[in-house]
Coordinates of C-alpha atoms and ligand atoms in Angstrom, one line a residue:
M1 CA 51.9 100.1 15.5
T2 CA 52.6 99.4 19.2
K3 CA 49.7 97.9 21.0
L4 CA 48.1 99.3 24.2
S5 CA 48.9 97.5 27.4
T6 CA 46.5 94.9 28.7
E7 CA 47.4 95.7 32.3
P8 CA 44.9 97.7 34.4
Y9 CA 45.9 101.1 35.7
K10 CA 48.5 101.0 38.5
G11 CA 47.1 99.7 41.8
V12 CA 43.6 98.7 40.6
R13 CA 42.3 95.3 39.7
D14 CA 40.4 93.7 36.8
F15 CA 37.8 91.2 37.9
Y16 CA 37.9 88.2 35.7
P17 CA 34.9 85.8 36.3
E18 CA 36.9 83.8 38.9
D19 CA 37.6 87.0 40.8
M20 CA 34.1 88.2 40.4
A21 CA 32.8 85.0 42.0
I22 CA 35.1 85.6 45.0
Q23 CA 34.0 89.2 45.3
K24 CA 30.3 88.2 45.0
H25 CA 30.8 85.7 47.9
I26 CA 32.5 88.4 50.0
F27 CA 29.7 90.9 49.3
E28 CA 27.0 88.3 50.1
V29 CA 28.5 87.5 53.5
W30 CA 28.8 91.2 54.3
Q31 CA 25.2 91.9 53.2
K32 CA 23.8 88.9 55.0
V33 CA 25.4 89.7 58.4
A34 CA 24.7 93.5 58.1
E35 CA 21.0 92.8 57.4
S36 CA 20.8 90.3 60.2
Y37 CA 21.6 93.2 62.5
G38 CA 18.8 95.3 60.9
Y39 CA 21.1 97.6 58.9
E40 CA 19.6 99.2 55.7
E41 CA 21.6 99.6 52.5
Y42 CA 22.5 103.0 51.0
S43 CA 24.7 104.2 48.2
A44 CA 26.1 107.4 46.7
S45 CA 28.3 108.6 43.8
I46 CA 32.1 108.2 43.9
L47 CA 32.4 111.9 43.2
E48 CA 32.4 114.4 46.1
P49 CA 33.5 118.0 46.5
A50 CA 37.1 118.1 47.5
E51 CA 36.4 120.3 50.5
M52 CA 34.8 117.2 52.3
Y53 CA 38.3 115.8 52.8
S54 CA 40.0 118.7 54.5
A55 CA 42.2 118.4 57.5
K56 CA 39.1 118.1 59.6
T57 CA 38.6 114.6 58.5
N58 CA 42.0 113.4 57.6
E59 CA 45.1 115.3 56.9
E60 CA 46.9 112.4 55.1
H61 CA 44.0 112.0 52.7
A62 CA 43.6 115.7 52.1
S63 CA 47.2 116.3 51.4
E64 CA 48.6 113.3 49.6
Q65 CA 46.2 110.4 49.2
T66 CA 43.3 111.7 47.2
Y67 CA 42.5 111.6 43.5
T68 CA 41.4 115.2 43.1
F69 CA 40.8 117.0 39.8
T70 CA 39.3 120.2 38.6
D71 CA 36.1 119.7 36.5
R72 CA 35.0 121.7 33.5
G73 CA 33.2 124.1 35.7
E74 CA 36.4 124.8 37.8
R75 CA 35.1 122.8 40.7
Q76 CA 37.5 120.7 42.8
V77 CA 36.3 117.1 42.7
T78 CA 37.6 114.1 44.7
L79 CA 37.1 110.4 44.1
R80 CA 35.9 109.4 47.6
P81 CA 38.8 107.9 49.6
E82 CA 36.4 106.6 52.2
M83 CA 32.6 106.5 52.8
T84 CA 32.4 108.1 56.3
P85 CA 32.2 111.8 55.2
T86 CA 29.7 110.8 52.5
V87 CA 27.4 109.0 54.9
A88 CA 27.7 111.8 57.5
R89 CA 26.6 114.3 54.7
M90 CA 23.7 112.1 53.8
I91 CA 22.5 111.6 57.4
A92 CA 22.8 115.3 58.2
G93 CA 20.9 116.1 55.0
K94 CA 17.9 114.0 55.9
K95 CA 18.0 114.2 59.7
R96 CA 14.5 115.6 60.0
D97 CA 13.0 112.6 58.2
L98 CA 15.1 109.8 59.7
A99 CA 14.0 107.7 62.7
F100 CA 17.1 107.6 65.0
P101 CA 19.0 105.6 65.8
V102 CA 19.7 104.9 62.1
R103 CA 21.6 101.8 61.1
W104 CA 23.0 101.9 57.6
Y105 CA 25.4 99.8 55.5
S106 CA 27.0 100.2 52.1
I107 CA 29.6 98.5 49.9
P108 CA 31.3 101.4 48.0
N109 CA 34.5 101.3 46.0
V110 CA 36.9 103.9 47.4
F111 CA 40.1 105.4 45.9
R112 CA 43.4 106.2 47.6
Y113 CA 46.6 107.3 46.0
E114 CA 48.9 104.8 47.8
R115 CA 52.0 102.9 47.0
P116 CA 50.4 99.5 46.0
Q117 CA 51.5 96.6 48.1
R118 CA 50.0 93.4 49.6
G119 CA 46.7 94.4 51.2
R120 CA 46.9 97.9 50.0
L121 CA 45.7 99.1 46.6
R122 CA 44.5 102.3 44.9
E123 CA 40.9 101.1 44.6
H124 CA 39.1 98.8 47.0
W125 CA 35.6 98.0 48.0
Q126 CA 34.7 98.5 51.6
L127 CA 31.8 97.4 53.7
N128 CA 30.7 100.3 55.9
A129 CA 28.3 99.7 58.7
D130 CA 27.5 102.6 61.0
I131 CA 24.9 103.5 63.6
F132 CA 23.9 107.2 64.1
G133 CA 22.1 108.8 67.0
S134 CA 23.3 106.7 69.9
E135 CA 25.9 107.7 72.5
A136 CA 25.5 104.5 74.5
V137 CA 28.4 102.0 74.7
T138 CA 25.9 99.4 73.5
A139 CA 26.2 100.9 70.0
D140 CA 30.0 100.5 70.1
V141 CA 29.5 96.9 71.3
E142 CA 27.0 96.3 68.5
V143 CA 29.3 97.3 65.7
I144 CA 32.2 95.3 67.1
S145 CA 30.0 92.3 67.5
M146 CA 28.9 92.6 63.9
A147 CA 32.5 92.8 62.8
Y148 CA 33.2 89.7 64.8
D149 CA 30.2 87.9 63.4
I150 CA 31.3 88.7 59.9
M151 CA 34.6 87.0 60.5
R152 CA 32.8 84.0 61.9
A153 CA 30.4 84.0 58.9
F154 CA 33.4 83.7 56.6
G155 CA 34.3 80.5 58.5
A156 CA 37.2 82.0 60.6
Q157 CA 37.9 80.4 63.9
P158 CA 38.4 82.7 66.9
G159 CA 42.2 82.1 66.9
D160 CA 42.5 83.2 63.3
F161 CA 42.0 86.9 64.0
I162 CA 42.3 89.4 66.9
V163 CA 40.2 92.4 67.8
R164 CA 42.2 95.3 69.1
L165 CA 40.6 98.1 71.1
N166 CA 41.6 101.5 72.3
S167 CA 40.0 104.8 73.1
R168 CA 40.7 108.3 71.8
K169 CA 39.3 109.6 75.1
I170 CA 42.0 107.9 77.1
W171 CA 44.6 109.2 74.7
N172 CA 43.2 112.8 74.9
T173 CA 43.2 112.7 78.7
L174 CA 46.7 111.4 78.8
T175 CA 48.0 114.1 76.5
E176 CA 46.0 116.9 78.1
Q177 CA 47.3 116.0 81.5
L178 CA 50.8 116.1 80.2
A179 CA 49.9 119.6 78.8
L180 CA 51.1 118.8 75.3
S181 CA 50.5 121.3 72.6
A182 CA 48.2 120.3 69.7
E183 CA 51.3 119.9 67.5
Q184 CA 53.0 117.7 70.1
E185 CA 50.0 115.5 70.5
H186 CA 49.6 115.2 66.8
A187 CA 53.2 114.4 66.1
L188 CA 53.2 111.8 68.9
A189 CA 50.0 110.1 67.6
R190 CA 51.6 109.8 64.1
L191 CA 54.8 108.5 65.6
I192 CA 52.9 105.7 67.5
D193 CA 50.9 105.0 64.4
K194 CA 54.1 104.2 62.5
K195 CA 55.9 102.5 65.4
A196 CA 55.9 99.0 63.7
K197 CA 57.5 100.4 60.6
I198 CA 60.6 102.0 62.2
T199 CA 63.4 100.8 64.5
A200 CA 63.1 101.0 68.3
L201 CA 65.9 103.5 68.3
E202 CA 64.3 105.7 65.7
Y203 CA 61.1 105.6 67.8
T204 CA 62.7 106.5 71.1
D205 CA 64.8 109.3 69.5
E206 CA 61.8 110.9 67.9
E207 CA 59.7 110.4 71.0
E208 CA 62.3 112.4 73.0
T209 CA 62.5 115.1 70.3
I210 CA 58.7 115.6 70.5
L211 CA 58.3 115.3 74.3
G212 CA 61.5 116.7 75.7
D213 CA 61.4 116.6 79.5
K214 CA 57.9 115.0 79.5
T215 CA 59.3 111.9 77.9
K216 CA 59.7 110.0 81.1
L217 CA 56.2 110.6 82.4
F218 CA 54.7 109.7 79.1
R219 CA 56.7 106.5 78.9
A220 CA 55.7 105.5 82.4
D221 CA 52.0 105.9 81.5
M222 CA 52.3 104.0 78.3
E223 CA 54.1 101.2 80.0
M224 CA 51.3 100.8 82.6
L225 CA 48.6 101.0 79.9
A226 CA 50.5 98.3 77.9
K227 CA 50.2 96.1 81.0
D228 CA 46.5 96.8 81.0
A229 CA 46.9 98.8 84.3
V230 CA 45.5 102.2 84.7
P231 CA 48.0 105.0 85.6
E232 CA 46.9 107.0 88.6
R233 CA 46.2 110.1 86.6
L234 CA 43.6 108.3 84.5
I235 CA 41.7 106.5 87.2
G236 CA 38.0 107.3 87.0
S237 CA 38.3 109.2 83.7
D238 CA 35.5 108.8 81.2
G239 CA 37.6 107.0 78.6
V240 CA 38.7 104.4 81.0
K241 CA 35.2 103.8 82.4
E242 CA 33.7 103.6 79.0
L243 CA 36.3 101.2 77.7
A244 CA 35.9 99.0 80.7
Q245 CA 32.1 98.8 80.1
I246 CA 32.6 97.9 76.4
R247 CA 35.1 95.2 77.3
A248 CA 32.8 93.7 79.9
L249 CA 29.9 93.6 77.5
L250 CA 32.0 92.0 74.8
T251 CA 33.4 89.5 77.2
N252 CA 29.9 88.6 78.2
A253 CA 29.0 88.1 74.6
G254 CA 32.0 85.7 74.2
I255 CA 33.9 88.1 72.0
P256 CA 37.6 88.2 72.9
V257 CA 39.2 91.7 72.6
V258 CA 42.7 92.9 73.3
Y259 CA 43.3 96.4 74.7
D260 CA 46.1 98.1 72.8
P261 CA 47.0 101.6 73.9
T262 CA 49.1 102.1 70.8
L263 CA 46.1 101.7 68.4
M264 CA 45.7 105.1 66.9
R265 CA 43.7 105.0 63.7
G266 CA 44.7 107.6 61.1
F267 CA 41.6 109.7 61.0
T268 CA 41.3 112.8 63.0
Y269 CA 37.5 112.5 63.4
Y270 CA 37.4 109.7 65.9
T271 CA 36.4 110.8 69.4
G272 CA 36.0 107.7 71.5
P273 CA 36.6 104.0 71.3
V274 CA 38.4 102.8 68.2
F275 CA 39.1 99.3 67.1
E276 CA 40.8 97.2 64.4
I277 CA 40.8 93.5 63.5
F278 CA 43.9 91.7 62.4
D279 CA 44.8 88.4 60.9
T280 CA 46.9 86.4 63.4
D281 CA 49.0 85.1 60.4
P282 CA 52.0 87.4 60.0
K283 CA 51.6 87.0 56.2
N284 CA 48.8 89.6 56.4
P285 CA 49.9 92.4 58.6
R286 CA 47.3 95.0 57.5
A287 CA 44.1 95.6 59.3
L288 CA 41.0 93.7 58.1
F289 CA 38.6 96.2 59.7
G290 CA 39.0 99.6 61.2
G291 CA 36.4 101.7 63.0
G292 CA 35.3 103.7 66.0
R293 CA 33.2 106.4 67.4
Y294 CA 33.0 109.8 65.7
D295 CA 30.6 111.9 67.6
R296 CA 31.5 115.3 66.0
L297 CA 32.0 114.6 62.3
L298 CA 28.3 115.4 61.5
E299 CA 28.9 118.9 62.9
L300 CA 30.6 119.6 59.6
F301 CA 27.1 119.6 58.0
S302 CA 24.7 120.1 60.9
S303 CA 24.3 122.2 64.0
D304 CA 22.5 119.3 65.7
K305 CA 24.7 116.9 67.6
I306 CA 24.5 113.4 65.9
P307 CA 26.8 110.9 67.5
A308 CA 28.0 108.0 65.3
V309 CA 30.0 104.8 65.5
G310 CA 30.9 102.3 62.8
F311 CA 33.6 100.5 60.8
G312 CA 35.0 99.8 57.4
M313 CA 36.2 96.5 56.1
G314 CA 38.1 96.0 52.9
D315 CA 37.7 93.4 50.2
V316 CA 41.5 93.2 49.5
T317 CA 42.5 92.2 53.0
I318 CA 39.6 89.8 53.6
R319 CA 40.4 88.0 50.3
D320 CA 44.0 87.6 51.4
F321 CA 42.7 86.3 54.8
L322 CA 40.3 83.8 53.2
E323 CA 43.1 82.5 50.9
T324 CA 45.6 82.2 53.7
H325 CA 43.2 80.3 55.9
N326 CA 41.8 78.2 53.1
L327 CA 38.3 79.6 53.6
L328 CA 37.3 80.4 50.0
P329 CA 34.4 78.4 48.8
E330 CA 34.8 76.1 45.9
Q331 CA 34.0 77.9 42.7
T332 CA 30.9 76.8 40.8
S333 CA 29.6 77.9 37.5
T334 CA 26.7 80.2 37.2
T335 CA 25.5 78.2 34.2
D336 CA 23.7 74.9 34.8
L337 CA 23.9 73.4 31.3
M338 CA 25.4 73.8 27.9
L339 CA 23.6 72.5 24.8
C340 CA 26.0 70.9 22.4
L341 CA 25.2 70.6 18.7
V342 CA 25.4 67.2 17.0
D343 CA 24.2 68.2 13.5
E344 CA 22.3 70.9 11.5
K345 CA 18.9 69.9 13.0
G346 CA 20.3 70.3 16.5
R347 CA 21.8 73.7 15.6
D348 CA 18.4 74.9 14.3
E349 CA 16.4 73.6 17.3
A350 CA 18.8 74.4 20.2
P351 CA 17.7 78.1 20.6
E352 CA 14.1 77.1 21.0
L353 CA 14.9 74.3 23.4
A354 CA 17.1 76.7 25.4
R355 CA 14.2 79.3 25.5
H356 CA 11.9 76.7 27.1
L357 CA 14.5 75.6 29.6
R358 CA 15.2 79.2 30.6
A359 CA 11.5 79.8 31.1
G360 CA 11.6 76.8 33.5
G361 CA 14.4 78.5 35.5
V362 CA 17.4 76.6 34.0
R363 CA 20.6 78.7 33.2
V364 CA 21.5 77.5 29.7
A365 CA 24.3 78.4 27.3
V366 CA 24.0 77.2 23.7
Y367 CA 27.3 76.2 22.1
E368 CA 28.3 78.8 19.5
G369 CA 30.6 77.8 16.6
T370 CA 31.3 75.0 14.3
K371 CA 33.7 72.8 16.3
K372 CA 33.4 69.0 16.6
L373 CA 31.3 67.6 19.5
G374 CA 34.3 66.6 21.5
D375 CA 35.7 70.1 21.3
Q376 CA 32.3 71.5 22.3
I377 CA 32.3 69.4 25.4
S378 CA 35.8 70.5 26.3
V379 CA 34.6 74.1 26.1
A380 CA 31.8 73.3 28.6
S381 CA 34.3 71.5 30.9
K382 CA 36.9 74.3 30.7
K383 CA 34.2 76.7 31.8
S384 CA 33.2 74.3 34.6
I385 CA 29.6 74.1 33.3
P386 CA 28.4 71.0 35.2
F387 CA 26.0 69.5 32.7
I388 CA 25.6 69.1 28.9
V389 CA 22.9 67.9 26.5
C390 CA 23.9 66.9 23.0
I391 CA 21.1 67.8 20.5
G392 CA 20.7 66.3 17.0
E393 CA 18.0 65.1 14.7
K394 CA 17.3 62.0 16.8
E395 CA 16.8 64.0 20.1
V396 CA 14.6 66.5 18.4
A397 CA 12.4 63.8 16.8
E398 CA 12.0 61.8 20.0
G399 CA 11.7 64.8 22.4
S400 CA 14.0 62.9 24.7
Y401 CA 17.5 64.1 25.8
V402 CA 20.5 62.7 27.5
L403 CA 21.6 65.0 30.4
K404 CA 25.2 64.3 31.2
E405 CA 27.1 65.4 34.3
L406 CA 30.6 66.1 33.2
A407 CA 32.4 65.5 36.5
T408 CA 31.0 62.0 37.0
G409 CA 30.0 61.0 33.4
N410 CA 26.5 60.0 34.8
E411 CA 23.7 60.2 32.3
M412 CA 20.0 60.5 32.6
T413 CA 17.4 60.3 29.8
L414 CA 14.7 62.9 30.3
D415 CA 12.2 65.0 28.4
M416 CA 12.2 68.7 28.6
A417 CA 9.9 68.9 31.7
G418 CA 12.2 66.3 33.3
I419 CA 15.3 68.5 32.8
T420 CA 13.6 71.6 34.3
A421 CA 12.3 69.4 37.2
F422 CA 15.8 68.1 37.8
F423 CA 17.4 71.5 38.1
R424 CA 14.6 72.9 40.2
T425 CA 15.2 70.3 42.8
R426 CA 19.0 70.4 42.7
Ligands
HAM501 P1 40.3 102.6 57.2 O1 41.0 102.0 58.4 O2 41.0 103.6 56.4 O3 38.9 103.2 57.8 O4 39.8 101.5 56.2 C1 39.0 100.4 56.7 C2 39.5 99.1 56.0 O5 39.5 99.2 54.6 C3 40.9 98.7 56.4 O6 41.0 98.0 57.6 C4 41.3 97.8 55.2 O7 40.7 96.5 55.3 C5 40.6 98.5 54.1 N1 41.5 99.4 53.4 C6 41.8 100.7 53.7 N2 42.7 101.2 52.8 C7 42.9 100.3 51.9 C8 43.7 100.2 50.7 N3 44.5 101.2 50.3 N4 43.7 99.0 50.0 C9 43.0 98.0 50.4 N5 42.2 98.0 51.5 C10 42.2 99.1 52.2 C11 38.0 104.0 57.1 O8 38.1 104.1 55.9 C12 36.9 104.5 57.9 N6 36.2 105.4 57.1 C13 36.1 103.4 58.5 C14 34.9 103.8 59.3 C15 33.6 103.7 59.0 N7 35.0 104.4 60.5 C16 33.8 104.6 61.0 N8 32.9 104.2 60.0

């Protein structure tokens, strides 16, 4: 009979204990920084009605990137491709009971039917941190500051990553003043979004096809913006003023950001400032974070206006970042001690001894099997369990045990209380 494959489904990962340890570290840093900003944790099911991901939130997702199926009751169901519509639904559903502004975070797994490649898979976990109910630029500054602090909490130096900032408002003003049709605006935004993936010639050709006789004006504006100068038609516009305030506040806080007029973000729900964080190492070209302001998304669920701003940060890209910059912490075992069995008496007594040690807070594994002592010790060492105690008739009779550290070979003779005391103070 042919055997089933041991590979996971295309584009998703198995988490062996070593991977789990890394993921746990990533989640702990996310959680710690999010809570240090006063964000409360929430969660939801991965299943959502498919209509949540219509063209209103993201065309790309709705058309080609979702896992959508029909359930037994003929309902269209989608595995969430992102958390933002879900959290918008939850906030709108409880708006009467919530004290705004609301600051929430979550670490959901999300699913996108993408072509798997470095930094891009079909399932990833994503920290989402969002603030609801504030229109002030200080809220935008807060979430960008949190994103920055997360990078620093992972041990990144300021030169290891770069924060890019743009504003949908500036873009909207620009395209409105050029009197572009919605289709033109949309095609242009998509073209800019994929600029890095096509040749310069392909880009200019398509730009001309979309814009026709407006190409020259548009190019002139974009060139000025790229030099961080404001084209005359945009001077004094809301988007420009707002972005200048945000940049000033971030600069005051010591957070370097780069204005990038070509930063588009794929989602159609963004309404104001948008930002992304990138690794400066070209090995990792995909964004580490992406976010922005989406003041109208909650209107899908509520007639009240609830402004919102936040970001998502993926576990795949941050893991690549941490590996590239040598920032992963050394792996340590979650077990303190293994009891090795010298003889029959040891085998009989080990479970009871383990029970006592566990009651004292020590994480203990008892060797299971019939191998020789040397082989038992290799098992402990292969699993990176730092300490062993060998138990036999003598140890049981005397109530005294030799605690051995495998890495150094150091030994201490202790009674049971001594062992628990040792691990408590470690
Ligand atoms: P996004 O830019 O699609 O934004 O995703 C945010 C981050 O999730 C990316 O920067 C990347 O780290 C990670 N990510 C996205 N897609 C993949 C993938 N296929 N494989 C691995 N990692 C990936 C959003 O999802 C917005 N909902 C974020 C947001 C929250 N905006 C406001 N609040």
